Short mmCIF file of C-alpha atoms and ligand atoms in Angstrom, two decimals:
data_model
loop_
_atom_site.label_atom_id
_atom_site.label_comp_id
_atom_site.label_asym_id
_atom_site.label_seq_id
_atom_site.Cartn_x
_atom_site.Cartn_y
_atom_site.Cartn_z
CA UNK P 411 -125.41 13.92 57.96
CA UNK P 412 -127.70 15.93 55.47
CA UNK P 413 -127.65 19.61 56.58
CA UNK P 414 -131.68 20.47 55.59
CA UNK P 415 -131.64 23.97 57.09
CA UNK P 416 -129.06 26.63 57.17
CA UNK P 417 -129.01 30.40 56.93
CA UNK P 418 -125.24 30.54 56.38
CA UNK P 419 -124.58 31.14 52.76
CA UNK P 420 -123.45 28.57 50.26
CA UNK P 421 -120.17 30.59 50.04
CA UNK P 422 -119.05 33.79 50.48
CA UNK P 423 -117.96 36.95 48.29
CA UNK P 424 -114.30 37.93 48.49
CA UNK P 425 -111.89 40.74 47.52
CA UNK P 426 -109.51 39.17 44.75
CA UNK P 427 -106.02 39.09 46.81
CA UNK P 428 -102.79 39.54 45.01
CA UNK P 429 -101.82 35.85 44.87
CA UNK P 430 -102.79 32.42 45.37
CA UNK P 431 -101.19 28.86 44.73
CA UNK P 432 -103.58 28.07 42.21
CA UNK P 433 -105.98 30.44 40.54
CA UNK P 434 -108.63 27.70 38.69
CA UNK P 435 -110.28 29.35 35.63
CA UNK P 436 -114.12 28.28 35.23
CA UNK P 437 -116.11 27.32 38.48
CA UNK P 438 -118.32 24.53 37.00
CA UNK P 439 -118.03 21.25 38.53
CA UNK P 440 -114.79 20.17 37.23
CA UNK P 441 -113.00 23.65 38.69
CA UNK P 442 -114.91 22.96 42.05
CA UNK P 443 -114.12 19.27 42.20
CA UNK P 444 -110.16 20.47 41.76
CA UNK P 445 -110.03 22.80 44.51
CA UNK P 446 -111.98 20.50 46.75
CA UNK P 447 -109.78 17.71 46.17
CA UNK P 448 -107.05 20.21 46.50
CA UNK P 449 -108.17 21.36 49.48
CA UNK P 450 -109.43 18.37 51.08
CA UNK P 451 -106.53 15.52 49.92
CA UNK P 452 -103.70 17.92 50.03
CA UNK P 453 -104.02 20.61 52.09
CA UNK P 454 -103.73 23.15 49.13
CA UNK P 455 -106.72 26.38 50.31
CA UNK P 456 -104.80 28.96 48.94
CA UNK P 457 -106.87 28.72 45.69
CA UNK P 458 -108.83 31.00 43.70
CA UNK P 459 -111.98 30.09 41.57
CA UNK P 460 -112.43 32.06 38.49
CA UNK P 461 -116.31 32.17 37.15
CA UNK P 462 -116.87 34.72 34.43
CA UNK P 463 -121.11 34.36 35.28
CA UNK P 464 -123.01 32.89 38.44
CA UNK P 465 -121.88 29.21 39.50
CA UNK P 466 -123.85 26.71 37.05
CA UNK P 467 -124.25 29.50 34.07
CA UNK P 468 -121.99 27.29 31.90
CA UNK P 469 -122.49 22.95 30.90
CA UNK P 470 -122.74 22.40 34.60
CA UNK P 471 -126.05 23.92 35.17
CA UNK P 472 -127.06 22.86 31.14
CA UNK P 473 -126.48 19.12 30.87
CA UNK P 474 -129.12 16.32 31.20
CA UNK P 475 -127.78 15.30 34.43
CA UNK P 476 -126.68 11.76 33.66
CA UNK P 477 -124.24 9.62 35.28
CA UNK P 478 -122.98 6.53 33.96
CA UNK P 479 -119.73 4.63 33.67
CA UNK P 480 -120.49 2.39 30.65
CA UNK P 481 -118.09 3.36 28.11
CA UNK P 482 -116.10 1.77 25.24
CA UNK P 483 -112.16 1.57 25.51
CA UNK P 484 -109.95 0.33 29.00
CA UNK P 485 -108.61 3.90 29.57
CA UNK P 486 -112.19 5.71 29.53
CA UNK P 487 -113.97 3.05 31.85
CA UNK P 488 -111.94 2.91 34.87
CA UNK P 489 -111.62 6.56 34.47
CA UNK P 490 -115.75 7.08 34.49
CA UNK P 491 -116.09 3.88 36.76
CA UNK P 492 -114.07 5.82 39.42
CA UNK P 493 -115.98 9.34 38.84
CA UNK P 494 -119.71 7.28 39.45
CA UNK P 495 -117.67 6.12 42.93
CA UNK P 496 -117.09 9.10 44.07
CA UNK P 497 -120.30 10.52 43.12
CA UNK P 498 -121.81 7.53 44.98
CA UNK P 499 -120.41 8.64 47.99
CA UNK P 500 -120.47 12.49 47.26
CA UNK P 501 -123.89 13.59 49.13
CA UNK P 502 -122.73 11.75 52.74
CA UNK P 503 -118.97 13.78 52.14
CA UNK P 504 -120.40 16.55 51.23
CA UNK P 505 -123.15 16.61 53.68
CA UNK P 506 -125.86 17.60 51.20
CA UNK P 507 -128.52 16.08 49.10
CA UNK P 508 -128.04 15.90 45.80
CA UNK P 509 -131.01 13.68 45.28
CA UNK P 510 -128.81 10.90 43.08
CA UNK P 511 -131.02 7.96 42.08
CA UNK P 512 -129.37 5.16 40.49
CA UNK P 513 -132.38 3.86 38.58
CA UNK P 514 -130.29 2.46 35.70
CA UNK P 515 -128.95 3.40 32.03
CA UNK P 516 -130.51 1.54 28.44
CA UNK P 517 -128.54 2.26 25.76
CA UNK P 518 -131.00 0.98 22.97
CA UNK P 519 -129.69 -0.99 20.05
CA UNK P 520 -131.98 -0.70 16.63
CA UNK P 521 -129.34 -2.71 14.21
CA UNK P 522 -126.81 -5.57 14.27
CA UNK P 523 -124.32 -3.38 13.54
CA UNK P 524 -124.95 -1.29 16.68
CA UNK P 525 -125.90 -4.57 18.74
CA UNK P 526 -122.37 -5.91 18.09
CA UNK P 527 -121.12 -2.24 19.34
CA UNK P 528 -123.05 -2.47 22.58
CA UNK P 529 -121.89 -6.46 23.16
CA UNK P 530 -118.12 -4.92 23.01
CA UNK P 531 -119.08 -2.45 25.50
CA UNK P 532 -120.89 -5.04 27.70
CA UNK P 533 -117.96 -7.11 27.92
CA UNK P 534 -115.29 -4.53 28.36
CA UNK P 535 -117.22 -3.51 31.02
CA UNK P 536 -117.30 -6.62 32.30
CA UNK P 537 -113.70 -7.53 32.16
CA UNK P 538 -113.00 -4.20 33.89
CA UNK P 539 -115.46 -4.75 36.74
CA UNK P 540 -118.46 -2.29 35.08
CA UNK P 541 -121.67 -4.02 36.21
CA UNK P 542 -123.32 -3.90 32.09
CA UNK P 543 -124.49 -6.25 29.84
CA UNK P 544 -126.99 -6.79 26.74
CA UNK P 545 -130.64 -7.21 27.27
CA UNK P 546 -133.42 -8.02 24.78
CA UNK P 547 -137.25 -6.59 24.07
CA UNK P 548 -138.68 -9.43 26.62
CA UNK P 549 -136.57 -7.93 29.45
CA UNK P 550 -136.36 -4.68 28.74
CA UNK P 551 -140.33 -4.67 28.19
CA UNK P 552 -140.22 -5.60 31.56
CA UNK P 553 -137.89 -2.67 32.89
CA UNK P 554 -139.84 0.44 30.61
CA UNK P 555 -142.90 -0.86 30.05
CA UNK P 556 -143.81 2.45 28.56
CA UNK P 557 -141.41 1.94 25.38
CA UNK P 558 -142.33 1.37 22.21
CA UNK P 559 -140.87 -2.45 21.66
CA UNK P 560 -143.07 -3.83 18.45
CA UNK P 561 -141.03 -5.01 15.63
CA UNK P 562 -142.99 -2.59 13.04
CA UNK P 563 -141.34 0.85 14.57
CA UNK P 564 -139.59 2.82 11.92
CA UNK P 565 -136.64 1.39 13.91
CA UNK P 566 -137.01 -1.28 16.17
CA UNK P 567 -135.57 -2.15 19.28
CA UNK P 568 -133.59 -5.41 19.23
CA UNK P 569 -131.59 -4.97 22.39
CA UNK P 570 -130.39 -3.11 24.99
CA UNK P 571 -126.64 -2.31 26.68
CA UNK P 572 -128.37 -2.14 30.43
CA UNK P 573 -126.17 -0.50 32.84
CA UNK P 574 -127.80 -0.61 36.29
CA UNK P 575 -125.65 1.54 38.49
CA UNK P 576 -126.35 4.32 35.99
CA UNK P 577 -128.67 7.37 36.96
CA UNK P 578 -129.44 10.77 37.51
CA UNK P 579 -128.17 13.35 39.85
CA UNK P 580 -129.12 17.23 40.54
CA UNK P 581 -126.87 18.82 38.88
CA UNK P 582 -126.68 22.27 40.50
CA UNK P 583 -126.96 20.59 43.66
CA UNK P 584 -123.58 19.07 43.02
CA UNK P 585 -122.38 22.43 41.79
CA UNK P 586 -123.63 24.53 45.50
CA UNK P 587 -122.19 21.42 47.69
CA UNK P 588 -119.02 21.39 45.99
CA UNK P 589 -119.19 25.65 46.18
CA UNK P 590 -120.18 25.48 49.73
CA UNK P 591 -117.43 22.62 50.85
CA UNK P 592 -114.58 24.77 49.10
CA UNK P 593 -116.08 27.83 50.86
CA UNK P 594 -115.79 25.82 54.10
CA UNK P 595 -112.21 25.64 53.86
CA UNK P 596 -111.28 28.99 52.97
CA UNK P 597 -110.88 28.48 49.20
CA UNK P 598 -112.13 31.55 47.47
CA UNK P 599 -114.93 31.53 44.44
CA UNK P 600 -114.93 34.67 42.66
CA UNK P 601 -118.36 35.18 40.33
CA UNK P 602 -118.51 37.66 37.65
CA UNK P 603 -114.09 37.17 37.09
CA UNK P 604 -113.33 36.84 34.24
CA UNK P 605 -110.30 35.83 33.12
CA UNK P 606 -108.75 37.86 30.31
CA UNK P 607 -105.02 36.48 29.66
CA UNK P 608 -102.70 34.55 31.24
CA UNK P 609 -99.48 35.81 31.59
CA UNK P 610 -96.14 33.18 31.69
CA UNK P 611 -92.27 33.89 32.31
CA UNK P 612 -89.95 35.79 29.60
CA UNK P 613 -88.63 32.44 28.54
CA UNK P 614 -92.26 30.88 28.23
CA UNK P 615 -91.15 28.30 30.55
CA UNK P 616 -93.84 29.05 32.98
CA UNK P 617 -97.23 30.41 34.00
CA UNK P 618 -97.26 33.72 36.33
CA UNK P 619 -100.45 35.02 36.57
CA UNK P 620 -103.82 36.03 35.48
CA UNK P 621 -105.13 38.88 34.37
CA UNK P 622 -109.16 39.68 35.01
CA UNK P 623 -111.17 42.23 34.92
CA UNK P 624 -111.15 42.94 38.69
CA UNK P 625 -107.19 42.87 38.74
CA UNK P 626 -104.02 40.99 38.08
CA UNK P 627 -103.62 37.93 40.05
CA UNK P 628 -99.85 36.45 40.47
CA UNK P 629 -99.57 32.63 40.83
CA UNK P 630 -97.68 29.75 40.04
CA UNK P 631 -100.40 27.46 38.76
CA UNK P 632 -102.99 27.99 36.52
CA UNK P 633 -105.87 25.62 35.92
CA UNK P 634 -107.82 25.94 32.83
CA UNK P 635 -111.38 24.52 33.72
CA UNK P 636 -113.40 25.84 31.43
CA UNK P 637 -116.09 24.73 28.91
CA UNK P 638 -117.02 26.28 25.87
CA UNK P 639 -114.15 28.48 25.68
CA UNK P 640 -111.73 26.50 26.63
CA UNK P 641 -109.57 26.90 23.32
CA UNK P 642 -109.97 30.75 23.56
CA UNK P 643 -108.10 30.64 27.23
CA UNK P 644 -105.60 28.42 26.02
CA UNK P 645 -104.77 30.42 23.02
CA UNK P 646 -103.95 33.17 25.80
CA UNK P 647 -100.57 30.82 26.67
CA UNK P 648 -100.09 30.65 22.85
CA UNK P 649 -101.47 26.74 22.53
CA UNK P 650 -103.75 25.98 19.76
CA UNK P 651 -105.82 23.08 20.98
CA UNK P 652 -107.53 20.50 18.68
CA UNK P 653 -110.88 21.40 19.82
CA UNK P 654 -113.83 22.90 18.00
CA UNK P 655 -117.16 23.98 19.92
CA UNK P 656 -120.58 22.57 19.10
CA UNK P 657 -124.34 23.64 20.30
CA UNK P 658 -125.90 20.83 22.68
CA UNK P 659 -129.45 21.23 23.04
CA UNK P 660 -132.29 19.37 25.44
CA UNK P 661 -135.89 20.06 26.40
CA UNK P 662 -138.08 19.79 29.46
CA UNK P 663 -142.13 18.78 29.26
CA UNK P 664 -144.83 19.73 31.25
CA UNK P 665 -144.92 16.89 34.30
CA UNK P 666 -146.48 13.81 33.74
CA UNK P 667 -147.36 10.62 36.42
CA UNK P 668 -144.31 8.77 36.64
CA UNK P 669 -144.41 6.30 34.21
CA UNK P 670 -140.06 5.74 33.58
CA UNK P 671 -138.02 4.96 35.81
CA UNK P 672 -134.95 4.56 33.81
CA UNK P 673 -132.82 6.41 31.68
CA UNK P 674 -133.32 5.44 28.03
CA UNK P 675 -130.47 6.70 25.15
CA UNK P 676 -130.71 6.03 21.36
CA UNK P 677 -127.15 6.98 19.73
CA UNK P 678 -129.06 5.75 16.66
CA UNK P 679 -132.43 8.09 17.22
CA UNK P 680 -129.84 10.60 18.46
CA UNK P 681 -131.95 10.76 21.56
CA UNK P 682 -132.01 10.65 25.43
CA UNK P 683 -134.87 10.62 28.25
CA UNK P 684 -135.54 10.67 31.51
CA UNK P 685 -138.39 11.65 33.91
CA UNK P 686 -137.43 13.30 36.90
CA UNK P 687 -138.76 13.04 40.18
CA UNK P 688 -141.02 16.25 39.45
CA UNK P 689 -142.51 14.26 36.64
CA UNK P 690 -141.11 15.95 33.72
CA UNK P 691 -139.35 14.54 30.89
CA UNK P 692 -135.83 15.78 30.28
CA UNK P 693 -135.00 14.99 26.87
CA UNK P 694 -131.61 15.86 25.02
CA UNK P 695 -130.60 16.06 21.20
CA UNK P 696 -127.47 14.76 19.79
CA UNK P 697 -124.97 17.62 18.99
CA UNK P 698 -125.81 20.50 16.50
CA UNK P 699 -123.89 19.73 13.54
CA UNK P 700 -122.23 23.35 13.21
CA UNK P 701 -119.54 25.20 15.02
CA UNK P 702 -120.97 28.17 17.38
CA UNK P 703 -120.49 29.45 20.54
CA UNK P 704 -123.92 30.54 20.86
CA UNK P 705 -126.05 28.91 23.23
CA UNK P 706 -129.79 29.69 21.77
CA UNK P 707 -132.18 26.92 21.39
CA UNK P 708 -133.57 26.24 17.24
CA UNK P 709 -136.53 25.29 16.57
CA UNK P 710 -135.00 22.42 14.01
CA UNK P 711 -133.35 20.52 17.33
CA UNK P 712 -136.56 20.97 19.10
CA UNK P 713 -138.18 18.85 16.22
CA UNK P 714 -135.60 16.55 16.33
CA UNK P 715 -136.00 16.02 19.83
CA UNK P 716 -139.87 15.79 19.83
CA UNK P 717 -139.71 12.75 16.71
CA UNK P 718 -137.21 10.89 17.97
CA UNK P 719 -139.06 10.84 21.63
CA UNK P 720 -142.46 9.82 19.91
CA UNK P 721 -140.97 6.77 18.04
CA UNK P 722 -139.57 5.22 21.51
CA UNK P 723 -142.82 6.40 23.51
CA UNK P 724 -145.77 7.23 20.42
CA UNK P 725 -148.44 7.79 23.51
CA UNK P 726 -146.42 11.25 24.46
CA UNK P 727 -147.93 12.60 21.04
CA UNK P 728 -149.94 15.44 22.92
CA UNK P 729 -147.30 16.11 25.54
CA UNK P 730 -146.08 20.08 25.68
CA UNK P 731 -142.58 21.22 26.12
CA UNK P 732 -141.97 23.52 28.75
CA UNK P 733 -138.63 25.17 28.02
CA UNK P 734 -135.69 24.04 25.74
CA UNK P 735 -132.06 25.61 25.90
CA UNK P 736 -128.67 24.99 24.62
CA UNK P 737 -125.17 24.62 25.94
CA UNK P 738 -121.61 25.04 24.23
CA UNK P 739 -119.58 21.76 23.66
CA UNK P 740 -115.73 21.13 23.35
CA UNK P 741 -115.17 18.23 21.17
CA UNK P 742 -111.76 16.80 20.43
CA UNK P 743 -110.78 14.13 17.49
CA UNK P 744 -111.21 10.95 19.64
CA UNK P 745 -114.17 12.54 21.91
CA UNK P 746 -111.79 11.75 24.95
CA UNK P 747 -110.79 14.56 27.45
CA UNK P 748 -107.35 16.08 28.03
CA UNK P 749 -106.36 15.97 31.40
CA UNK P 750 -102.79 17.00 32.08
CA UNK P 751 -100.26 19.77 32.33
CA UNK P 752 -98.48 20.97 29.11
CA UNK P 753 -95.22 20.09 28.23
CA UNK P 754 -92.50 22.62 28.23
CA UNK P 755 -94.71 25.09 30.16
CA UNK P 756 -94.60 24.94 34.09
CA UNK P 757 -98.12 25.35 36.21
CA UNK P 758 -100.20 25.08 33.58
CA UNK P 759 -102.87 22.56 33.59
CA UNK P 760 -105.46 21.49 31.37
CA UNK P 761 -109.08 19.52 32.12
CA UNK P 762 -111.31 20.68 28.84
CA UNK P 763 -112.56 18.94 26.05
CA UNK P 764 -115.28 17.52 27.53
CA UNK P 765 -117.61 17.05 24.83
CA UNK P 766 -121.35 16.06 25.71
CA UNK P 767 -119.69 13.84 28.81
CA UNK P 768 -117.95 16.05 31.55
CA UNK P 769 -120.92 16.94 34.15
CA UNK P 770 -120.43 12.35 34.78
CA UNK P 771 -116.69 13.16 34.95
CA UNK P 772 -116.38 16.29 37.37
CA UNK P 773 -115.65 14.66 40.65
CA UNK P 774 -112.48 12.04 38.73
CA UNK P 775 -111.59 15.25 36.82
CA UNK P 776 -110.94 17.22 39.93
CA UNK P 777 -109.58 14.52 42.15
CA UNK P 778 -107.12 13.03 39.93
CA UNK P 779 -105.97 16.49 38.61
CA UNK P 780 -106.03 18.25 41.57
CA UNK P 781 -103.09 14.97 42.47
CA UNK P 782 -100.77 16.29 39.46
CA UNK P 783 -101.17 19.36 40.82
CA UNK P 784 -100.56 19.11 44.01
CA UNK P 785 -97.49 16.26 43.36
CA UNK P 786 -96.44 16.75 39.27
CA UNK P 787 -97.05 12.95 38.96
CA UNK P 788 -99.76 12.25 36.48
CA UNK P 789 -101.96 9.51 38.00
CA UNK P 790 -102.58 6.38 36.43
CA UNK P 791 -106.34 7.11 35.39
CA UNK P 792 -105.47 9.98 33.96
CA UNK P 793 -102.20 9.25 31.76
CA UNK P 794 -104.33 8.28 28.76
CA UNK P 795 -105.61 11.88 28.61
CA UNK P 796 -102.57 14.04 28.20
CA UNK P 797 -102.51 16.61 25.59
CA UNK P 798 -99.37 14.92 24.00
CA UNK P 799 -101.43 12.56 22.79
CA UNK P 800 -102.54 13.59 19.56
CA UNK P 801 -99.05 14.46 18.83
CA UNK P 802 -97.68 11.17 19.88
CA UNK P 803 -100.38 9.80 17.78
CA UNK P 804 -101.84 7.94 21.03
CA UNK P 805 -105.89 8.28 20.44
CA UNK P 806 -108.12 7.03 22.77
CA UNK P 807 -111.19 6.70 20.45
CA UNK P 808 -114.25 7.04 22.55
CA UNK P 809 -116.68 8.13 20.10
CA UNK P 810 -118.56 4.81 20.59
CA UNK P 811 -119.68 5.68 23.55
CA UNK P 812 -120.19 8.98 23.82
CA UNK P 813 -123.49 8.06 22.47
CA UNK P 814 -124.65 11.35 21.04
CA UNK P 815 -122.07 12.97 19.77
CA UNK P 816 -122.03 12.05 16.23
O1 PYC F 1819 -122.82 10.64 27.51
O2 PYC F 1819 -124.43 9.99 28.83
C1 PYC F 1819 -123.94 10.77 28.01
C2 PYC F 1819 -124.71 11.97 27.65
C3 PYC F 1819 -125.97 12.25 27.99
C4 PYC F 1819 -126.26 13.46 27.46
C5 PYC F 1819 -125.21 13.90 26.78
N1 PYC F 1819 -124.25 12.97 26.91
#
């Protein structure tokens, strides 16, 4: 059952204790999801979650809130396809609401070229039991009236990948249900701990501890979690990973009757929209195309943003934005994740390089890594991902679907 009134708090505030059996740096929703599958599949509580801000500060709290599982090669689909599962079921398990409407995903195609992208999608999908397939302007007219669908736009709409199961979700909710479910069985969150190195055995065969800035903690797993910085705490084990860092910017108007009830992506616009339930349009930009770890919103985004909205929906011409802001995004060559432990290095485990798609991934993420963890067998979903892979030449070559991150 929903709980709708409490006066417990979400979770509590702890000393940091001398050791745990997992210390999981970054508590955004893939560090949560971990320890709460640790916790709640294998028993594992004695865990520690590292935040270096307040829970959400980081891509969890920033992203457009967008779930979907329509992606582009057999490893990445089953893998999403079992994340939007588990979200499905997330707000009964977790006994909150976290207000997740599956209204349905259009990824818009405005060229042949991109059509014949989106009919590969479709029928991967298919094949691999993702309910998606290609639509044209008569029926999607019909599902966003609102959209601009006559032949003389700058760029036309010729067809659609439609994804029903697709949606939106509240993304902090997800964050304070996961907090307050850990909390619930005694793992600890620690705000404002920041880890500053990780130390590992005198033969390098193994993690030890962390080191933060309220104290050195000893343990024999360490869990980087973190986005945005995730090369800078790898680095701290001596790894150099192939990941750079890119700005990801999105916007939020003033509210507006509902008029969409969809979510609509261009990867060719370089453009995404919603309307939430409030009535306000959440709109996101494609990647900024520099490296930066700063998080400030630019005016030349916000542009972006604002044309590329008024040539899918012209009549939002006089529409103000609220607020705009920015988060920091870890991109790797074939814009798939890495998911595993590292070879020749006990206890330490890797789920970064999420790129523009890891708030959709958080709950697979943290189940089927909090598994290796807890059993140091990869699972099956999750094999494609390993950090070997890019020296085993073994890409997994995503970037077709991660939509706008080009
Ligand atoms: O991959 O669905 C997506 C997405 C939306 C916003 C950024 N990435």
């Amino acid at each position: 059952m929903y709980q709708l009134f409490s006066h417990e708090p979400m979770w509590r505030s702890h000393e940091l204790k001398s050791r745990y059996d997992v210390v999981i740096i970054g508590a955004g929703v893939h560090g949560l999801a971990t320890a709460y599958y640790l916790g709640k599949e294998f028993g594992i509580t004695r865990v520690a979650l590292l935040e270096k801000s307040y829970l959400g500060a980081g891509n969890s709290g920033r992203n457009t809130a967008i779930l979907r599982a329509n992606y582009r090669t057999p490893e990445g689909i089953p893998f999403y396809a079992s994340s939007l599962s588990l979200y499905e079921e997330l707000a009964w398990e977790l006994g909150w609401n976290l207000m997740f409407t599956q209204c349905g995903h259009l990824t818009l195609g405005h060229s042949d070229s991109s059509i014949t992208g989106l009919r590969v999608r479709a029928e991967t999908n298919k094949l691999l039991g993702v309910d998606s397939r290609l639509i044209f302007p008569d029926e999607i007219g019909e599902l966003v009236p609102a959209l601009d669908l006559s032949p003389e736009a700058h760029m036309p709409v010729l067809a659609a990948l439609y994804h029903p199961p697709g949606g939106i979700i509240r993304h902090d909710a997800v964050v304070w249900a996961y907090a307050r479910a850990c909390d619930r069985m005694g793992i600890e969150i620690h705000n404002y701990t920041e880890a500053t190195d990780i130390e590992v055995s005198p033969d390098g065969g193994r993690v030890t501890g962390v080191q933060t800035n309220r104290g050195f903690i000893s343990t024999p797993a360490v869990v980087n979690c973190t986005s945005g910085l995730c090369t800078t705490i790898t680095k701290m084990v001596g790894i150099d990973l192939p990941i750079i860092s890119q700005p990801l910017q999105a916007c939020v108007t003033e509210p507006m009757k509902p008029f969409l009830d969809k979510v609509i992506v261009s990867a060719s616009l370089h453009v995404y929209v919603n309307q939430t339930d409030r009535g306000e349009l959440v709109i996101g930009a494609e990647i900024d195309p520099y490296q930066t770890y700063s998080m400030k919103s630019t005016l030349p985004t916000l542009e972006q943003m604002s044309q590329y909205t008024l040539e899918l929906f012209p009549q939002l011409h006089q529409v103000k934005v609220l607020r705009q802001w920015g988060g920091v995004c870890d991109m790797t060559p074939d814009f798939a994740p890495v998911i595993s432990g590292v070879d020749g290095l006990d206890g330490f485990f890797l789920d970064v390089g999420w790129g523009t798609y890891g708030f959709k991934a958080g709950p697979a993420g943290g189940r089927w890594l909090a598994e290796l963890i807890a059993t140091s067998t990869t699972p099956k979903l999750i094999r494609p991902f390993a950090l070997s892979r890019f020296s085993e030449n073994r890409l997994v070559g995503e970037k077709a679907a991660a939509a706008v991150s080009h």
